[in-house]
Coordinates of C-alpha atoms in Angstrom, one line a residue:
M1 CA 83.7 69.7 140.0
R2 CA 82.5 72.3 142.5
H3 CA 80.1 75.2 142.0
A4 CA 78.3 77.6 144.0
Y5 CA 74.7 78.6 144.1
P6 CA 72.6 81.2 146.3
A7 CA 70.8 79.2 149.1
G8 CA 66.8 79.1 148.4
D9 CA 67.0 81.2 145.5
G10 CA 64.5 80.3 142.5
P11 CA 66.7 79.7 139.7
M12 CA 68.3 77.6 141.5
R13 CA 65.2 75.1 141.2
S14 CA 65.9 74.7 137.5
E15 CA 69.4 74.8 137.3
A16 CA 70.3 72.4 139.8
L17 CA 67.0 70.2 137.2
R18 CA 69.1 71.0 134.4
W19 CA 72.4 69.8 136.2
G20 CA 71.0 67.0 137.6
L21 CA 72.7 67.8 140.6
S22 CA 73.0 65.3 143.8
L23 CA 70.7 65.8 146.4
K24 CA 73.2 65.1 149.3
H25 CA 75.7 67.1 147.9
L26 CA 73.1 69.9 147.9
V27 CA 72.3 69.6 151.6
S28 CA 75.7 68.8 153.3
G29 CA 78.2 70.8 150.8
T30 CA 80.2 67.9 150.7
K31 CA 83.8 68.8 148.5
L32 CA 84.8 67.0 146.1
A33 CA 88.6 65.9 145.6
R34 CA 89.2 68.5 142.8
P35 CA 88.1 71.9 143.4
T36 CA 88.0 74.2 140.4
R37 CA 88.5 78.5 140.8
N38 CA 86.2 80.0 142.3
V39 CA 85.3 84.1 141.9
P40 CA 85.0 85.8 145.3
I41 CA 81.4 88.2 144.8
V42 CA 79.9 89.5 148.4
G43 CA 78.0 86.3 149.9
G44 CA 79.0 84.0 148.4
W45 CA 81.3 82.4 145.8
L46 CA 81.0 82.5 141.7
P47 CA 81.8 79.8 139.3
T48 CA 84.1 80.3 136.6
Q49 CA 84.4 76.7 134.4
A50 CA 80.5 75.7 134.5
Y51 CA 79.1 79.5 133.6
A52 CA 81.2 81.4 131.4
D53 CA 78.3 83.7 131.1
K54 CA 78.4 85.4 134.4
A55 CA 75.6 88.2 133.7
R56 CA 73.2 85.9 134.9
F57 CA 74.8 85.9 138.7
K58 CA 75.5 90.5 138.1
R59 CA 72.0 90.4 140.4
F60 CA 73.8 88.5 142.9
T61 CA 76.6 90.6 143.2
N62 CA 75.7 93.1 146.2
L63 CA 73.5 90.6 148.2
R64 CA 74.4 89.1 151.4
V65 CA 72.2 85.7 150.7
P66 CA 73.6 82.3 152.4
F67 CA 75.5 79.7 149.6
V68 CA 75.9 76.3 149.5
S69 CA 78.2 73.9 147.5
V70 CA 76.8 71.9 144.9
S71 CA 78.2 69.4 142.8
P72 CA 76.9 68.4 139.2
V73 CA 76.7 64.7 138.1
R74 CA 75.3 62.6 135.6
K75 CA 71.5 62.6 135.4
S76 CA 71.2 58.8 135.8
S77 CA 73.5 59.3 139.0
A78 CA 71.0 62.0 139.9
S79 CA 68.2 59.9 139.0
K80 CA 69.2 57.2 141.0
A81 CA 69.9 59.6 144.2
G82 CA 65.9 61.2 143.3
R83 CA 64.9 57.3 144.6
N84 CA 65.3 57.7 148.0
T85 CA 64.7 61.4 148.3
P86 CA 62.3 63.7 147.9
G87 CA 62.8 65.7 144.5
I88 CA 64.8 68.5 144.6
K89 CA 62.0 70.7 143.4
H90 CA 60.3 70.2 146.3
V91 CA 63.2 70.3 149.2
L92 CA 64.3 74.0 147.9
A93 CA 60.2 74.2 148.2
D94 CA 60.1 73.6 151.9
E95 CA 61.9 77.1 152.6
P96 CA 58.7 79.4 153.1
G97 CA 58.9 82.6 152.3
A98 CA 62.2 82.3 150.8
L99 CA 61.9 84.5 147.4
K100 CA 59.9 87.2 149.5
R101 CA 63.1 87.6 152.0
M102 CA 65.4 87.9 149.3
H103 CA 62.7 90.1 147.2
S104 CA 63.1 92.6 151.0
T105 CA 67.0 92.6 150.9
K106 CA 66.9 93.8 147.0
A107 CA 64.8 96.3 148.0
K108 CA 66.9 97.7 150.8
A109 CA 69.7 98.3 147.6
F110 CA 66.5 101.7 146.7
D111 CA 66.4 104.7 149.0
E112 CA 62.8 106.3 150.5
D113 CA 63.5 108.7 147.5
Y114 CA 63.3 106.6 145.3
F115 CA 60.4 104.6 146.0
N116 CA 59.0 108.2 147.1
Y117 CA 59.5 109.5 143.3
W118 CA 58.0 106.4 141.3
H119 CA 54.7 105.9 143.4
T120 CA 54.4 110.4 142.9
E121 CA 54.7 109.7 139.2
I122 CA 52.3 106.8 139.6
K123 CA 49.4 108.5 141.6
R124 CA 49.3 111.0 138.5
C125 CA 48.2 108.8 136.1
D126 CA 44.2 109.3 135.4
K127 CA 44.0 107.2 132.3
P128 CA 42.1 104.1 132.1
V129 CA 44.6 101.6 130.4
A130 CA 47.3 103.2 133.1
K131 CA 44.6 103.3 136.3
E132 CA 44.4 99.6 135.4
L133 CA 47.5 98.9 134.9
A134 CA 48.7 100.3 138.2
S135 CA 46.5 97.5 140.0
L136 CA 48.8 95.1 139.1
L137 CA 51.9 96.6 140.5
D138 CA 53.7 95.4 143.8
M139 CA 54.8 98.7 145.0
S140 CA 57.0 97.6 147.4
H141 CA 59.3 96.0 144.6
P142 CA 61.8 98.1 142.8
I143 CA 60.4 98.7 139.4
G144 CA 56.8 97.2 140.5
I145 CA 56.2 93.4 139.6
D146 CA 54.9 90.5 141.4
V147 CA 57.9 88.2 141.7
D148 CA 55.2 85.9 142.5
K149 CA 53.5 86.2 139.2
K150 CA 54.8 84.4 136.1
N151 CA 57.3 86.6 134.3
G152 CA 58.5 88.2 137.9
R153 CA 61.7 87.0 137.4
G154 CA 64.2 86.7 134.6
E155 CA 67.1 88.7 132.7
I156 CA 64.3 91.2 132.1
V157 CA 63.4 92.6 135.3
N158 CA 67.4 92.1 136.3
I159 CA 68.0 94.3 133.6
A160 CA 65.8 96.7 134.6
E161 CA 66.8 96.5 138.4
E162 CA 70.5 97.1 137.5
S163 CA 69.6 100.5 135.3
K164 CA 67.2 101.5 138.2
K165 CA 70.6 101.3 140.3
K166 CA 72.3 103.5 137.6
H167 CA 69.9 105.8 136.5
P168 CA 67.0 105.8 139.5
K169 CA 64.7 108.1 137.9
K170 CA 64.9 106.7 134.6
I171 CA 61.9 104.9 132.8
V172 CA 64.0 101.5 131.2
V173 CA 62.4 100.5 127.7
T174 CA 64.3 96.7 126.8
R175 CA 64.0 95.0 123.6
V176 CA 62.8 91.8 123.4
G177 CA 62.4 90.2 120.0
A178 CA 60.7 92.7 117.6
F179 CA 59.2 94.8 120.5
Y180 CA 61.1 97.1 123.4
E181 CA 59.6 96.3 126.0
A182 CA 58.9 98.5 129.1
Y183 CA 57.9 96.3 133.1
G184 CA 55.9 97.7 136.3
Y185 CA 56.1 101.5 136.9
D186 CA 57.6 102.2 133.5
A187 CA 54.9 100.3 131.8
V188 CA 52.3 102.5 133.3
L189 CA 54.3 105.8 132.2
F190 CA 54.4 104.6 128.8
T191 CA 50.3 103.8 128.3
Q192 CA 49.7 107.0 130.4
Y193 CA 51.7 109.2 128.3
C194 CA 52.2 107.5 125.2
G195 CA 48.8 106.0 124.4
L196 CA 50.1 102.3 124.5
N197 CA 48.1 99.2 125.4
Q198 CA 48.8 96.9 128.0
M199 CA 50.4 93.6 127.2
G200 CA 49.0 90.1 128.4
K201 CA 46.5 89.0 129.5
G202 CA 45.3 86.1 131.9
M203 CA 45.0 86.3 135.9
E204 CA 49.1 86.0 135.8
R205 CA 49.8 89.2 133.5
Q206 CA 52.3 91.7 134.6
A207 CA 52.0 95.9 134.5
K208 CA 53.6 95.3 130.9
A209 CA 54.1 97.4 127.7
G210 CA 55.7 97.6 124.5
T211 CA 56.1 98.9 121.1
T212 CA 57.9 98.2 118.2
Y213 CA 61.2 100.1 116.9
S214 CA 59.7 102.1 113.9
N215 CA 57.4 103.7 116.6
L216 CA 60.1 103.8 119.9
R217 CA 61.6 107.1 118.3
R218 CA 57.8 109.4 118.5
L219 CA 57.3 107.4 121.8
L220 CA 60.8 108.2 123.1
A221 CA 59.7 112.0 122.2
D222 CA 56.3 111.8 124.2
L223 CA 57.9 110.9 127.3
T224 CA 60.8 113.4 127.1
S225 CA 58.2 116.0 126.3
N226 CA 56.4 115.6 129.7
G227 CA 59.6 115.7 131.5
F228 CA 60.7 112.3 131.8
S229 CA 64.0 110.3 131.0
A230 CA 64.6 107.1 129.4
V231 CA 67.4 104.0 129.1
V232 CA 67.1 101.6 126.0
W233 CA 68.3 98.4 125.8
D234 CA 69.2 96.3 123.0
E235 CA 70.4 93.1 121.7
A236 CA 73.9 92.1 120.6
P237 CA 73.5 90.3 117.4
L238 CA 74.7 86.8 117.7
D239 CA 78.1 85.3 115.9
Y240 CA 77.6 83.8 112.6
G241 CA 77.4 80.0 113.0
S242 CA 77.1 80.5 116.6
R243 CA 75.0 77.5 118.7
S244 CA 74.5 79.5 121.7
R245 CA 70.7 81.0 121.6
R246 CA 70.9 83.2 124.6
K247 CA 70.9 86.8 123.9
E248 CA 73.3 89.8 124.8
R249 CA 71.5 92.6 125.4
F250 CA 73.8 96.0 126.1
E251 CA 72.7 99.7 126.9
A252 CA 72.4 101.3 124.0
A253 CA 71.0 104.3 124.7
V254 CA 69.7 107.3 127.2
V255 CA 67.3 110.4 126.2
T256 CA 66.4 113.1 128.1
P257 CA 64.7 116.4 127.3
A258 CA 68.0 118.2 127.5
S259 CA 68.7 115.2 124.3
P260 CA 65.3 113.7 122.8
T261 CA 66.3 112.2 119.8
L262 CA 67.4 108.4 119.4
I263 CA 70.6 108.3 117.2
H264 CA 70.8 104.2 118.0
D265 CA 70.3 102.4 114.6
A266 CA 70.1 105.4 112.5
I267 CA 72.8 104.1 110.5
N268 CA 70.2 100.8 109.1
S269 CA 67.0 103.5 109.4
A270 CA 65.8 104.3 106.1
E271 CA 64.0 107.3 107.6
E272 CA 65.8 110.1 108.2
V273 CA 65.9 111.5 111.8
D274 CA 64.3 114.1 112.8
F275 CA 66.6 116.3 115.1
G276 CA 63.2 118.2 116.6
S277 CA 64.1 121.5 119.3
A278 CA 66.1 120.8 122.8
R279 CA 65.6 122.7 125.7
P280 CA 68.8 123.6 127.7
V281 CA 70.2 122.1 130.7
V282 CA 71.3 124.7 133.1
G283 CA 73.0 125.6 135.8
L284 CA 72.6 128.5 138.7
A285 CA 75.5 130.1 140.6
F286 CA 75.6 133.5 143.0
T287 CA 78.7 135.6 143.6
A288 CA 79.3 139.0 144.4
R289 CA 79.0 140.0 141.3
G290 CA 75.7 138.9 140.5
Y291 CA 74.6 135.4 139.2
S292 CA 76.2 132.9 137.1
L293 CA 74.4 130.9 134.4
A294 CA 75.7 128.2 132.6
V295 CA 73.5 127.0 129.4
V296 CA 74.9 123.2 128.3
D297 CA 73.5 122.0 124.8
T298 CA 74.4 118.5 124.8
D299 CA 73.9 117.6 121.4
M300 CA 76.3 120.8 120.5
R301 CA 78.6 119.3 123.4
K302 CA 78.9 123.1 124.0
V303 CA 78.5 125.0 127.1
T304 CA 77.7 129.0 126.8
V305 CA 78.5 130.6 130.5
A306 CA 77.0 134.3 131.2
E307 CA 78.0 135.9 134.5
S308 CA 77.3 138.9 136.5
L309 CA 73.4 138.5 135.7
T310 CA 71.1 140.6 137.4
E311 CA 67.9 138.6 138.5
E312 CA 65.7 140.5 135.8
A313 CA 68.5 139.4 132.7
L314 CA 68.2 136.3 134.4
L315 CA 64.8 135.5 134.7
A316 CA 64.4 136.9 131.3
R317 CA 66.9 134.2 129.4
L318 CA 65.4 131.0 131.1
Q319 CA 61.6 132.3 130.8
N320 CA 62.4 133.2 127.0
F321 CA 64.9 129.8 125.9
G322 CA 63.5 127.1 128.8
C323 CA 65.0 124.2 130.0
A324 CA 65.2 121.1 130.8
E325 CA 64.3 119.5 134.2
P326 CA 66.6 119.4 136.9
I327 CA 67.7 123.0 137.0
Y328 CA 70.8 122.6 138.9
L329 CA 71.7 125.1 141.1
H330 CA 74.8 125.5 143.2
A331 CA 75.1 125.2 146.3
S332 CA 75.8 129.8 146.1
A333 CA 72.4 129.9 144.4
A334 CA 70.7 126.7 146.5
R335 CA 71.5 128.9 150.2
L336 CA 70.3 132.1 148.2
L337 CA 67.0 130.4 147.4
Q338 CA 66.5 129.4 150.5
K339 CA 66.3 132.9 152.3
P340 CA 65.5 135.4 149.3
P341 CA 66.4 138.7 149.6
P342 CA 62.8 140.9 149.8
G343 CA 61.2 141.4 146.3
S344 CA 62.6 138.5 144.4
R345 CA 61.0 137.0 141.8
L346 CA 64.0 133.9 140.9
G347 CA 62.3 131.5 143.7
Y348 CA 58.6 132.5 142.4
A349 CA 59.5 131.6 138.8
L350 CA 61.6 127.9 139.6
E351 CA 58.9 127.2 142.2
G352 CA 57.3 123.8 140.6
L353 CA 59.9 122.8 138.6
R354 CA 62.6 120.2 139.8
K355 CA 65.8 121.3 141.1
E356 CA 68.9 119.6 141.6
S357 CA 71.6 120.8 144.4
Y358 CA 75.5 120.3 143.9
D359 CA 78.5 121.6 145.5
G360 CA 82.4 122.2 143.5
A361 CA 84.3 125.2 143.3
D362 CA 84.6 124.9 139.9
F363 CA 80.9 125.6 139.4
V364 CA 81.1 124.8 135.7
G365 CA 83.1 122.1 135.1
R366 CA 81.4 119.9 138.2
L367 CA 77.9 120.8 136.4
V368 CA 79.7 119.0 132.8
E369 CA 80.5 116.1 134.9
L370 CA 76.0 116.1 136.5
V371 CA 75.6 115.9 132.7
Q372 CA 77.6 113.4 131.2
D373 CA 76.8 111.0 134.6
D374 CA 73.2 111.8 133.3
L375 CA 73.6 111.3 129.8
D376 CA 75.8 108.2 130.6
L377 CA 78.8 109.8 128.2
G378 CA 82.0 109.3 130.1
Q379 CA 84.8 111.9 131.0
E380 CA 86.5 111.2 127.8
V381 CA 82.9 113.1 125.9
A382 CA 84.5 116.8 125.9
F383 CA 82.4 120.2 126.1
Q384 CA 83.3 122.9 124.5
Q385 CA 83.0 126.0 126.9
V386 CA 82.2 129.3 125.6
Q387 CA 82.3 132.8 127.7
E388 CA 79.9 135.1 126.1
A389 CA 80.8 138.0 125.6
R390 CA 78.8 141.2 127.7
V391 CA 80.6 144.3 126.3
G392 CA 80.0 145.3 122.8
R393 CA 76.4 143.9 122.4
P394 CA 72.5 144.9 123.4
A395 CA 70.5 143.6 126.5
P396 CA 69.1 140.3 125.7
L397 CA 64.9 141.4 125.7
T398 CA 62.8 141.5 129.1
T399 CA 60.8 138.7 129.2
E400 CA 57.2 141.6 129.6
T401 CA 58.5 142.9 125.1
A402 CA 59.5 139.4 123.9
R403 CA 55.7 139.1 124.5
N404 CA 54.1 141.9 123.6
L405 CA 56.3 141.3 120.4
G406 CA 55.0 137.8 119.6
L407 CA 58.3 136.2 120.3
V408 CA 57.2 133.9 123.3
D409 CA 53.8 131.8 123.0
T410 CA 51.3 134.0 124.5
P411 CA 47.7 133.7 123.8
G412 CA 45.8 135.7 122.1
M413 CA 48.9 137.6 120.5
P414 CA 49.8 136.3 116.6
G415 CA 53.6 135.2 116.1
L416 CA 55.5 137.5 114.8
L417 CA 58.0 135.5 112.8
D418 CA 55.0 133.5 111.4
V419 CA 54.7 137.4 109.9
L420 CA 58.0 137.8 108.9
L421 CA 59.0 134.4 107.3
P422 CA 57.0 132.5 104.0
R423 CA 54.8 129.8 105.5
D424 CA 57.0 127.0 103.9
A425 CA 60.6 128.5 106.0
P426 CA 62.1 125.7 107.9
K427 CA 62.3 125.7 111.3
D428 CA 65.8 125.8 111.7
C429 CA 64.9 129.2 110.3
H430 CA 62.2 129.7 112.6
A431 CA 64.3 129.2 115.6
Y432 CA 67.6 131.0 114.1
L433 CA 65.8 134.1 113.7
R434 CA 64.2 133.9 117.2
R435 CA 67.2 133.2 119.3
L436 CA 68.5 136.6 117.3
L437 CA 66.0 138.8 118.4
L438 CA 65.2 137.7 121.9
S439 CA 69.4 137.7 122.2
P440 CA 70.5 140.3 120.1
P441 CA 74.2 140.0 118.6
P442 CA 77.4 142.2 119.3
Y443 CA 77.0 145.3 117.0
E444 CA 79.5 144.1 113.9
V445 CA 77.4 141.0 113.7
A446 CA 74.3 142.9 113.7
D447 CA 76.3 145.0 111.1
S448 CA 77.3 141.9 108.6
I449 CA 74.1 140.2 108.8
Q450 CA 72.3 144.1 107.8
S451 CA 74.7 144.2 104.9
A452 CA 74.4 140.6 103.5
C453 CA 70.6 141.6 103.6
R454 CA 71.1 144.6 101.4
L455 CA 73.2 142.8 98.7
L456 CA 70.9 140.0 98.6
A457 CA 68.0 142.2 98.1
T458 CA 69.9 143.7 95.1
V459 CA 71.5 141.1 93.4
Q460 CA 70.8 139.3 90.2
A461 CA 72.1 136.5 90.8
S462 CA 70.2 133.4 92.0
P463 CA 71.6 131.7 95.5
P464 CA 72.3 128.4 95.5
Q465 CA 69.4 125.7 97.0
F466 CA 70.8 125.1 100.6
V467 CA 69.9 121.7 102.5
S468 CA 69.0 122.5 106.1
L469 CA 70.9 120.2 108.1
P470 CA 71.1 120.9 112.2
P471 CA 74.0 121.1 114.0
Q472 CA 73.2 119.3 116.5
K473 CA 72.1 116.3 113.8
I474 CA 76.1 117.2 111.8
V475 CA 77.6 116.8 115.1
R476 CA 75.6 113.8 117.4
L477 CA 75.6 111.6 114.0
L478 CA 79.1 112.1 113.2
Q479 CA 80.3 111.9 117.0
A480 CA 78.4 108.4 116.9
G481 CA 79.1 106.6 113.5
E482 CA 75.7 106.0 112.6
T483 CA 75.4 108.0 110.2
S484 CA 74.1 106.8 107.0
H485 CA 74.8 107.3 102.6
L486 CA 71.3 109.2 103.0
F487 CA 72.9 111.9 105.5
F488 CA 76.2 112.5 103.1
H489 CA 74.5 113.2 100.4
H490 CA 72.5 116.3 102.4
L491 CA 75.5 117.2 103.7
G492 CA 77.7 117.5 100.6
D493 CA 74.7 119.0 98.9
M494 CA 75.1 121.6 101.8
L495 CA 78.5 122.1 101.4
L496 CA 78.6 122.4 97.5
A497 CA 75.5 125.4 97.9
V498 CA 78.4 126.7 100.0
E499 CA 81.0 126.4 97.7
R500 CA 79.6 128.0 95.2
M501 CA 78.6 131.0 96.8
F502 CA 82.5 132.1 97.3
D503 CA 82.6 131.0 93.5
G504 CA 83.0 134.6 92.2
G505 CA 80.2 137.5 91.8
A506 CA 77.7 139.6 93.7
L507 CA 77.3 136.2 95.8
A508 CA 80.9 136.5 96.7
E509 CA 80.8 139.0 98.8
V510 CA 77.9 138.0 100.9
A511 CA 79.5 135.2 101.8
E512 CA 82.3 137.1 102.7
L513 CA 79.8 139.2 105.5
L514 CA 78.3 136.1 106.9
L515 CA 82.1 134.5 107.5
H516 CA 81.2 137.0 110.2
V517 CA 78.4 135.6 111.4
T518 CA 79.4 132.0 112.2
P519 CA 81.6 132.5 114.7
L520 CA 78.4 134.0 117.0
D521 CA 77.2 129.4 117.1
T522 CA 80.6 128.0 116.5
N523 CA 82.7 130.0 118.3
V524 CA 85.9 129.6 115.4
R525 CA 86.6 132.3 113.3
V526 CA 86.8 131.5 109.6
S527 CA 89.1 133.2 106.9

């Protein structure tokens, strides 16, 4: 049987000893009479029979490295061959710099911008534990691992490298047993922004940090609040009765500032998943009629488009509602910002924010594709496009007005909503009322809200108690199939409360008025 291995690679040593390979076949590449089928890959051949699991050879598929043919024989034959010849381990070690050549070849797969990004982030770390971990990094390695130390090679390192090729500016977290671990650059950022301590001791320790699953959501929230994104790799459960102890790992989730909540394995969690406020992804374009703004709500799978905006209106929306980095600039807006007109404040407002430029005839469609790629959703996940109506509704508040009213966090200015709402009001009520005040609804919707509030103030019947479920939580959990019995219990209570509003009496009129408000967020008219 004939197989192929990468020449001079470290893992080949242990595999050669494990299979008991004949040294003369290893050196001469002797072909046996009955070769098996091999799958061609870049730089050599990949065996199909001896190794059904191709994942361990995946990291060689993008390399052009020399391959030699070897023949597995019985251990007894290998031991006899080893009596008169040097051991395989010593022969392979006679190639000085083989691992360094392999390492430099891998580094070529990552461009200069990649290394500049991670080196800049590492330089910003100022905590003592982060600086200590940074001293262990190999800054020329794609993930910062020192390959000459213990655990410098292996499946976890390979997963991190392959994931960085697909997500070059995301932190990679991989499950190893009961822990979720990060290596290299990612470990330093974990200790800097999440308060973790380093893992491992001794001279051979690597830059490594980890946490348990119970703390993972909180730590990922800390990362996303600081503008970072992360990719989470999990372990697939072993088949019942399987004798194999090898664990398969898969990309479980991607979290970003625009989608910061980890919902993977939420169905098995004993606690409810807390959906915090997420900043939207925004895209800017410029036409002869003014600015166009596309706001993507990644959790709701919705994109809202506003056209013909003045610079003042655009700045008010960006500063009042915020946005997740990077800001996507269409080529039309990017050209304008390179040479802004006199008196323009947009370039100054976007200064210091990470920006990504893109092109395409369909300004909104291309933006949605970029968001799908960033979250690794795939093209099959559709986004609903809503065109914002500008006729028949007041203009949004300017930034100065919002600050003077206390609708935007301003030092020395008390918050307006803290005065208008009770202390125990749900945060969803705060967010909804703030959105209505910053961007007033159409006049007919505002009239329905006022009429419903007047009726509620005079009605004698007690309204049912509503369970507050964020719409983002309902959409994400249902689409991902991560709904637990607690989720359906709360959802059922909320729907029953809505049904009781329509049972008759004075509350039924309030419910009819509120039906005119729902299309503002859902874009669906309910009769």
